[in-house]
XYZ file of C-alpha atoms in Angstrom:
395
model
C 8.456 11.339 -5.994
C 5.134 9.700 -5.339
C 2.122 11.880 -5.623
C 0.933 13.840 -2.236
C -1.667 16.487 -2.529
C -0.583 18.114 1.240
C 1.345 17.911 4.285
C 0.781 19.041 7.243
C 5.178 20.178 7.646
C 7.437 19.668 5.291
C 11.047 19.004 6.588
C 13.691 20.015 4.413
C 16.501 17.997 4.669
C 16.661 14.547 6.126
C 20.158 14.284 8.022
C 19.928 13.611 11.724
C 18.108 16.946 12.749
C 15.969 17.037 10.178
C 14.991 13.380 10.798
C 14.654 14.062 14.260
C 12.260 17.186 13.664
C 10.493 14.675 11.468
C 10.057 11.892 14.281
C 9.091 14.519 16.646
C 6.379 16.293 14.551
C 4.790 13.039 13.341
C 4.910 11.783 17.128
C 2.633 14.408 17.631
C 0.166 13.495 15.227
C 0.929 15.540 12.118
C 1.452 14.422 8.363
C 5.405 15.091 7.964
C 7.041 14.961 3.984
C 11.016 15.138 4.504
C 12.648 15.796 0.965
C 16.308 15.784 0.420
C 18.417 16.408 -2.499
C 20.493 13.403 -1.873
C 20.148 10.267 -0.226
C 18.650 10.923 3.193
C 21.348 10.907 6.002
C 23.954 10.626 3.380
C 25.814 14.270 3.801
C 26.732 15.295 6.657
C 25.034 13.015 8.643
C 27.446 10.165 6.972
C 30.538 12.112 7.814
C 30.294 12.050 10.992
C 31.390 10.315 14.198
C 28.126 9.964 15.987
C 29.145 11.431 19.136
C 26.417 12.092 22.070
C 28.437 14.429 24.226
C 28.483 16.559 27.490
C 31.792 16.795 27.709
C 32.992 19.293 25.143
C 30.373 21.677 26.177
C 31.233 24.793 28.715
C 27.804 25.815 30.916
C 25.107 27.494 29.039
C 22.492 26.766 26.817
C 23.956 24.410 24.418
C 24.744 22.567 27.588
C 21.308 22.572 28.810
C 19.956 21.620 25.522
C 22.861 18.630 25.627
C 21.702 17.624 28.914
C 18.286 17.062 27.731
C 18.975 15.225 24.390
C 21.633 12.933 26.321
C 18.067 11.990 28.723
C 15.964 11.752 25.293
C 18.388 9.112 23.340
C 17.905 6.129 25.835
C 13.749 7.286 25.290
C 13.619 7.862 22.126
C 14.951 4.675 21.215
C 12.890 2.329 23.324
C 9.820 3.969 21.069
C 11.676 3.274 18.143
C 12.233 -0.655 18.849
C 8.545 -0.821 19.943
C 7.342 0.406 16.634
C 9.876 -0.760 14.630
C 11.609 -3.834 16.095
C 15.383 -4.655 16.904
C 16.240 -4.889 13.480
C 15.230 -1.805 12.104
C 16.314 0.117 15.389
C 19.091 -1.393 15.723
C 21.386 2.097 15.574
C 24.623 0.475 17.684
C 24.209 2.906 20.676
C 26.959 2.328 23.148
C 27.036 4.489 26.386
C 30.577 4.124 26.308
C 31.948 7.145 27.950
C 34.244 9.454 27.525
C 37.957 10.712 28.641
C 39.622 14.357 28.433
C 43.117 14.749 28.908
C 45.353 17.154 29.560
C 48.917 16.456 27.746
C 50.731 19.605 29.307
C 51.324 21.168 32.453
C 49.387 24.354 30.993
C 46.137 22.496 30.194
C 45.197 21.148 33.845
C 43.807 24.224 35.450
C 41.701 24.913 32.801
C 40.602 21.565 32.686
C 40.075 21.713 36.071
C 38.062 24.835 35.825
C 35.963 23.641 32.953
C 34.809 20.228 35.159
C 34.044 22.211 38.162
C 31.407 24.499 36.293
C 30.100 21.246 34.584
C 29.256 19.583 37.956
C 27.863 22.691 38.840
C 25.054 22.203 35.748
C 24.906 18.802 35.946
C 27.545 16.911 34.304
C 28.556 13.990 35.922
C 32.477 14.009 35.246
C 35.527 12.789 37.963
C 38.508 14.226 37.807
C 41.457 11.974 37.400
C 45.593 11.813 37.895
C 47.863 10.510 35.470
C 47.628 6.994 36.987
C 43.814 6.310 36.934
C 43.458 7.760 33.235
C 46.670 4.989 32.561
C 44.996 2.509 33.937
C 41.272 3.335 32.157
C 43.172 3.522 28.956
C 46.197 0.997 28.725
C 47.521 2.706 25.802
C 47.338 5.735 26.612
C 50.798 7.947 26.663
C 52.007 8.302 29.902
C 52.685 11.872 29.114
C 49.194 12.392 30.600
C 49.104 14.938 33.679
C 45.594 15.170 34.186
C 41.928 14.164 32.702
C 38.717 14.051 33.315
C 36.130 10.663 33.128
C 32.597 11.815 32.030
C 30.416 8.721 32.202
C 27.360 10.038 30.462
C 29.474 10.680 26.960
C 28.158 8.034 24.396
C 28.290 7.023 20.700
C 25.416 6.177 18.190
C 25.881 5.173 14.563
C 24.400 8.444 13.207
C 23.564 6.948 9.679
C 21.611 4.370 11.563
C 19.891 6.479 13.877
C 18.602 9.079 10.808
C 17.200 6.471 9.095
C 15.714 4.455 11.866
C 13.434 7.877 12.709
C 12.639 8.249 9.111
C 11.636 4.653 9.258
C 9.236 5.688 12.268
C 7.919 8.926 9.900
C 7.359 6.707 7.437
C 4.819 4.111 9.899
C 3.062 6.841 10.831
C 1.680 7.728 7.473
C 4.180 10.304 6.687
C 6.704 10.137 3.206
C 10.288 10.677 2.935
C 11.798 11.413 -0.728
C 15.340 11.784 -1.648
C 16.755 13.115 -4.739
C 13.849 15.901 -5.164
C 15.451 19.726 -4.208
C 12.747 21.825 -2.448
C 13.059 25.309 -5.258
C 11.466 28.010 -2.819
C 8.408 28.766 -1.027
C 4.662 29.382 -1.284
C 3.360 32.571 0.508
C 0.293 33.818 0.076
C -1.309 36.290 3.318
C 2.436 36.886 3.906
C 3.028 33.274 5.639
C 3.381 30.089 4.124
C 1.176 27.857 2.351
C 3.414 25.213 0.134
C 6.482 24.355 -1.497
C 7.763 24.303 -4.390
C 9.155 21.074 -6.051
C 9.548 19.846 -9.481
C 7.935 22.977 -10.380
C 4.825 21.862 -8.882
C 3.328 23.340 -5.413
C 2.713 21.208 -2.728
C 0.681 22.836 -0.095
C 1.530 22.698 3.546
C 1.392 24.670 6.839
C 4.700 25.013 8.005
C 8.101 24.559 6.455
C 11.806 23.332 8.413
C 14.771 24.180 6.940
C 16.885 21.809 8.513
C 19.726 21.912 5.293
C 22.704 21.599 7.853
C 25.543 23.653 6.362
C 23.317 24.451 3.172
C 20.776 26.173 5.547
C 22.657 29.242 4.935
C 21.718 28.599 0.931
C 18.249 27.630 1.706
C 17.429 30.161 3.880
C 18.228 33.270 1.010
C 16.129 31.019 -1.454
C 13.334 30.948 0.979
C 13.888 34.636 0.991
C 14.329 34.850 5.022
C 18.757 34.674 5.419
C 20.666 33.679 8.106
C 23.566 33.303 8.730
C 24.769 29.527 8.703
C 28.266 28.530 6.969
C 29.950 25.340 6.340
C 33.246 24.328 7.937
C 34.976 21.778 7.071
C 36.191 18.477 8.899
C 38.748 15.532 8.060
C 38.364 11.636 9.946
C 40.852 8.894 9.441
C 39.409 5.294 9.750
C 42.097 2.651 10.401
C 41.898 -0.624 9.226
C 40.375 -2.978 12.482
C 42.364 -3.696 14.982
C 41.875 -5.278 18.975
C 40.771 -3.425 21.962
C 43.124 -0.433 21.653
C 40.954 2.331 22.628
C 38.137 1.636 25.390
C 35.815 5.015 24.675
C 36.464 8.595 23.168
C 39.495 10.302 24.506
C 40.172 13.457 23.263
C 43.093 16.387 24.593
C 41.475 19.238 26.775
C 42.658 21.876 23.834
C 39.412 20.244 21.489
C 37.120 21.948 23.564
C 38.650 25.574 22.760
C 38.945 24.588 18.626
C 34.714 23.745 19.034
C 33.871 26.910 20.249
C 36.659 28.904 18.292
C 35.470 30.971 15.589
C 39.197 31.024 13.559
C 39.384 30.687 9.663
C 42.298 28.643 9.791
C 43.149 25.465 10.093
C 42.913 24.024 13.526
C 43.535 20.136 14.744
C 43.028 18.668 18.117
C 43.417 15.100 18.589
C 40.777 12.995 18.931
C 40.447 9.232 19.161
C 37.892 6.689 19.444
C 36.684 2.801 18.767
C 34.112 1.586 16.465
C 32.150 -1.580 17.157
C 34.008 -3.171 13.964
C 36.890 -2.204 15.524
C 38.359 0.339 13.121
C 39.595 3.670 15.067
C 38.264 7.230 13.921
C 40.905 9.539 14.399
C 40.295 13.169 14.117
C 39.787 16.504 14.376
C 40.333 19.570 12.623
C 38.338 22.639 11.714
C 38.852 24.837 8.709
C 36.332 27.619 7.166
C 37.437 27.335 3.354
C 33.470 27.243 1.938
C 32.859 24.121 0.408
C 36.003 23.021 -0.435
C 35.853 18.971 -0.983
C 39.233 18.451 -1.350
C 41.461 16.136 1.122
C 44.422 17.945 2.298
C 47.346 15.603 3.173
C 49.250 18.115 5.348
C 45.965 17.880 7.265
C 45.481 13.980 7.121
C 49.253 14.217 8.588
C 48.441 16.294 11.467
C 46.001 14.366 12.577
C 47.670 11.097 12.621
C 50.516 12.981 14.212
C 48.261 14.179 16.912
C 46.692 10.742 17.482
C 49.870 9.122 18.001
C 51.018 11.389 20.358
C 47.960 10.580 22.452
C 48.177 6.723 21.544
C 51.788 5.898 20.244
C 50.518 2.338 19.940
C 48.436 3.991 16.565
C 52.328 4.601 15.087
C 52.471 1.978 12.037
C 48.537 1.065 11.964
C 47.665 0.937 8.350
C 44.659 3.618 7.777
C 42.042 2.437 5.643
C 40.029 5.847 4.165
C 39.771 9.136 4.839
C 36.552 11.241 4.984
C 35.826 15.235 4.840
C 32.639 16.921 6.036
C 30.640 20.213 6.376
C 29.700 21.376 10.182
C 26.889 23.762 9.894
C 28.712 26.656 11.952
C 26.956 29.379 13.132
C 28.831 32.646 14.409
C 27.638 32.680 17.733
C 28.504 28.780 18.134
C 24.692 28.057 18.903
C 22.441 26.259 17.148
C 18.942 27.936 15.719
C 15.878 26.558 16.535
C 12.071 28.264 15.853
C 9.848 29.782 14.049
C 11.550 33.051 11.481
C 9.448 36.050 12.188
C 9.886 37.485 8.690
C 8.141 34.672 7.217
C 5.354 32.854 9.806
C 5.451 29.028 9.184
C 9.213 29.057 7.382
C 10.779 26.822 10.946
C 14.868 26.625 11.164
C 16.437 23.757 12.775
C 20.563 23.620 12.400
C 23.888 25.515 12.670
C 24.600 22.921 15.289
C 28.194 22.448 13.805
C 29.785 19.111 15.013
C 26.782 18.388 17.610
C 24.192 17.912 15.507
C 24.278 14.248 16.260
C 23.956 14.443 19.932
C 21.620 17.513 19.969
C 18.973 16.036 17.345
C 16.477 14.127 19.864
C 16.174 17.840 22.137
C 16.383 19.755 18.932
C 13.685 17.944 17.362
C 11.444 17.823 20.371
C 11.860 21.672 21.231
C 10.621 22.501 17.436
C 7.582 20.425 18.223
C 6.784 21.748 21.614
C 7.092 25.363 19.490
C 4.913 24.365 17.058
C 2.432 22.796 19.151
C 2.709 26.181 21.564
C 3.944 24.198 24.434
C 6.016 25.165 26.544
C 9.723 23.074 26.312
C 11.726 21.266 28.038
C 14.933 23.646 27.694
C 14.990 27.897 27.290
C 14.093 28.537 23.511
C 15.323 32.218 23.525
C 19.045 31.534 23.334
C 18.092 29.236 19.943
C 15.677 32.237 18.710
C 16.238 32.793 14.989
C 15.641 37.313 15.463
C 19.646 37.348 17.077
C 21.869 38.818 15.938
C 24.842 36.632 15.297
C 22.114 35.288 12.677
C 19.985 38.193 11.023
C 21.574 40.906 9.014
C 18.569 43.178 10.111
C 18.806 42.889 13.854
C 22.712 43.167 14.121
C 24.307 46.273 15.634
C-alpha cells in the first residue's frame, strides 16, 4: 500500500457501491482511500449480471431509490467520459429494456396488478398479449399469456462501471488499494478517528462499510452489528451465439423469489444477451452461508427453466458457470447512513441482487448525508437504528 498519512473517508470495500460511495464523496471535494481485500470489483461485483432495473421492484422505497439511480446512470456517466475519456468510461451501457412474462394462466393478474401500481410511481411499463411479446422476442415460447414491456430496464457491465468510478477517485487525488484488509476501527471521544491496517492507524473522519455480503462480518469487527447475510446465486454463460434474445426477459414468478426471504433453494428463469453475444441464464437464490460450491442439480434447473422460456437455448453448448454472494438483508432493503452507536462508522449495502442498479442513488444519498443535505430520495426507510438490522432495537 503506498504511504498516506490521512483521509478524509475511508471506503471499505471497492465493489460497485462502495465505488460509487467513493465517486460520490470525492465529487464533493473530499480525500476518499477505498481498500479492499481483493481485487477491487472482483467479488461480487464480478458475479454479477449488471442489471439496472425497475421492473422487479413492487412500490416503495427501494423503488423510489431505483427510480432515482435509473435518472443518475445516463449522468453519472457523461461526467465520467468528460474526466476520463471514452476509453476508460467505456462501461458497455445499453438501455436495452426489459420483458416480464407470465407463462401460466395464474401469473397474469398478478402481473397485472404489479404494473398498475408501478405506473402509479412512475414506471413506465405497457402491458402486452401473447402476440406483441412474440413478436418483440422471436424466440420466445408461445406458451406466453401475458407480459409486460418496461422500457427504462437497462444493462451495464458492472466490472467496468466499478472500476471506471475508481478511476475518477483516483483523478481526483484520492487512492484505491486492493489486497490490504481494513482490521477494525479507531475511536477515541467515542466516534471515529482512523483505521486500522497492516497494524498501522491511518487517521480519518468517517468510515463506509460497504463489504457487500461481508458487511455483516465487518460490521461485528467494527464493533457496531447488523444484520447483513450472504445468499448465494448461480449464472450460466453460453458459448456466443446470433441475435437470440433482444433484452432481459424474465417469468413474472422472479419478482416474488427477490423479495422472498426462504432458506431454500429457489430458481426463476431468467434470460438475457451480452454484447459478445454469449447468453446469461439464471436465477436462483439459496441462504447456505458461504458455501462456494457449484451445485449441478441447480445448474440443471436453471437451464431447464431457460429453455422453457426460450426452447431455441435446448442444445446450446454452455461455456462456464459462476456462483455469487447477494448481500441480503431481512427486511429486503438496503442500509444506507450514518450507525448511531458509533458516529462516523457509515453503512452502505445489503442491497442483495440490486446493488448494481442502486449504486449511483446509493452513493449519492451517503454523500448528501454526510454533507447534511438534504437527498434526493426518503433516507428513513434505509436508516441503519431498524429493526430488521439491530439486535438492540428489535421487538
Amino acid at each position: 500500500m503506498s504511504p498516506i498519512e490521512s483521509a478524509d473517508v475511508v471506503v471499505v470495500g471497492a465493489g460497485i457501491v462502495g465505488a460509487a460511495c467513493a465517486e460520490a464523496l470525492s465529487a464533493d471535494g473530499r480525500r476518499v482511500m477505498v481498500l479492499d481485500r481483493g481485487a477491487p470489483a472482483g467479488a461480487t461485483t464480478a458475479s454479477g449480471e449488471g442489471n439496472v432495473l425497475l421492473s422487479d421492484k413492487a412500490p416503495g422505497p427501494e423503488l423510489d431509490l431505483a427510480l432515482a439511480s435509473r435518472r443518475r446512470w445516463p449522468e453519472l456517466l457523461d461526467t465520467l467520459r468528460d474526466e476520463l475519456g471514452e476509453r476508460l468510461a467505456d462501461v458497455e451501457w445499453e438501455s436495452k429494456g426489459g420483458l416480464v412474462v407470465a407463462v401460466n394462466p395464474d401469473s397474469v393478474s398478478p402481473l397485472r396488478i404489479l404494473t398498475a401500481a408501478q405506473r402509479e410511481a412512475g414506471v413506465e411499463v405497457r402491458d402486452l398479449g401473447q402476440a406483441a411479446a412474440c413478436a418483440m422476442e422471436p424466440h420466445l415460447t408461445t406458451g406466453v399469456t401475458a407480459a409486460a414491456h418496461y422500457p427504462g430496464d437497462a444493462q451495464v457491465q458492472p466490472v467496468l462501471a466499478a472500476t471506471a468510478m475508481l478511476a475518477a477517485v483516483r483523478a481526483r487525488g484520492g487512492l484505491v488499494h486492493g489486497g490490504v484488509e481494513a482490521e477494525g476501527l479507531v475511536v477515541r471521544g467515542g466516534r471515529v478517528a482512523g483505521i486500522r491496517v497492516g497494524g498501522t492507524a491511518v487517521p480519518c473522519g468517517a468510515i463506509v462499510n460497504a463489504c457487500g455480503p461481508w458487511a455483516g462480518h465487518f460490521s461485528v469487527a467494527a464493533g457496531a452489528p447488523i444484520e447483513v447475510l450472504p445468499r448465494r446465486g448461480m449464472v450460466l454463460v453460453t458459448a456466443p451465439l446470433p441475435a437470440v434474445v433482444g433484452r432481459k426477459v424474465y417469468a413474472a414468478d422472479y419478482v416474488a423469489a427477490v423479495s422472498s426471504g426462504d432458506v431454500d433453494l429457489q430458481v426463476s428463469p431468467v434470460v438475457e444477451s451480452t454484447a459478445t453475444g454469449a447468453v446469461l441464464i439464471g436465477s436462483s437464490r439459496q441462504r447456505v452461508g458461504f458455501d462456494e460450491t457449484l451445485e449441478v442439480e441447480v445448474l440443471r434447473r436453471l437451464a431447464r427453466s431457460a429453455i422453457r422460456l426460450f426452447p431455441v437455448l435446448a442444445g446450446v453448448p454452455v461455456m462456464r458457470a459462476y456462483g455469487g454472494f447477494r448481500p441480503y438483508t431481512p427486511d429486503h432493503l438496503p442500509v444506507i447512513g450514518e450507525d448511531p452507536r458509533i458516529p462516523g462508522l457509515w453503512h452502505a449495502g445489503g442491497h442483495e441482487g440490486a446493488g448494481v442498479g442502486l449504486a449511483p442513488a446509493t452513493g449519492r444519498m451517503l454523500a448528501d448525508l454526510m454533507e447534511g443535505r438534504r437527498p434526493e430520495v426518503d433516507p428513513g426507510p434505509f436508516r441503519v437504528a431498524r429493526p430488521a438490522l439491530m439486535a438492540e432495537v428489535r421487538t
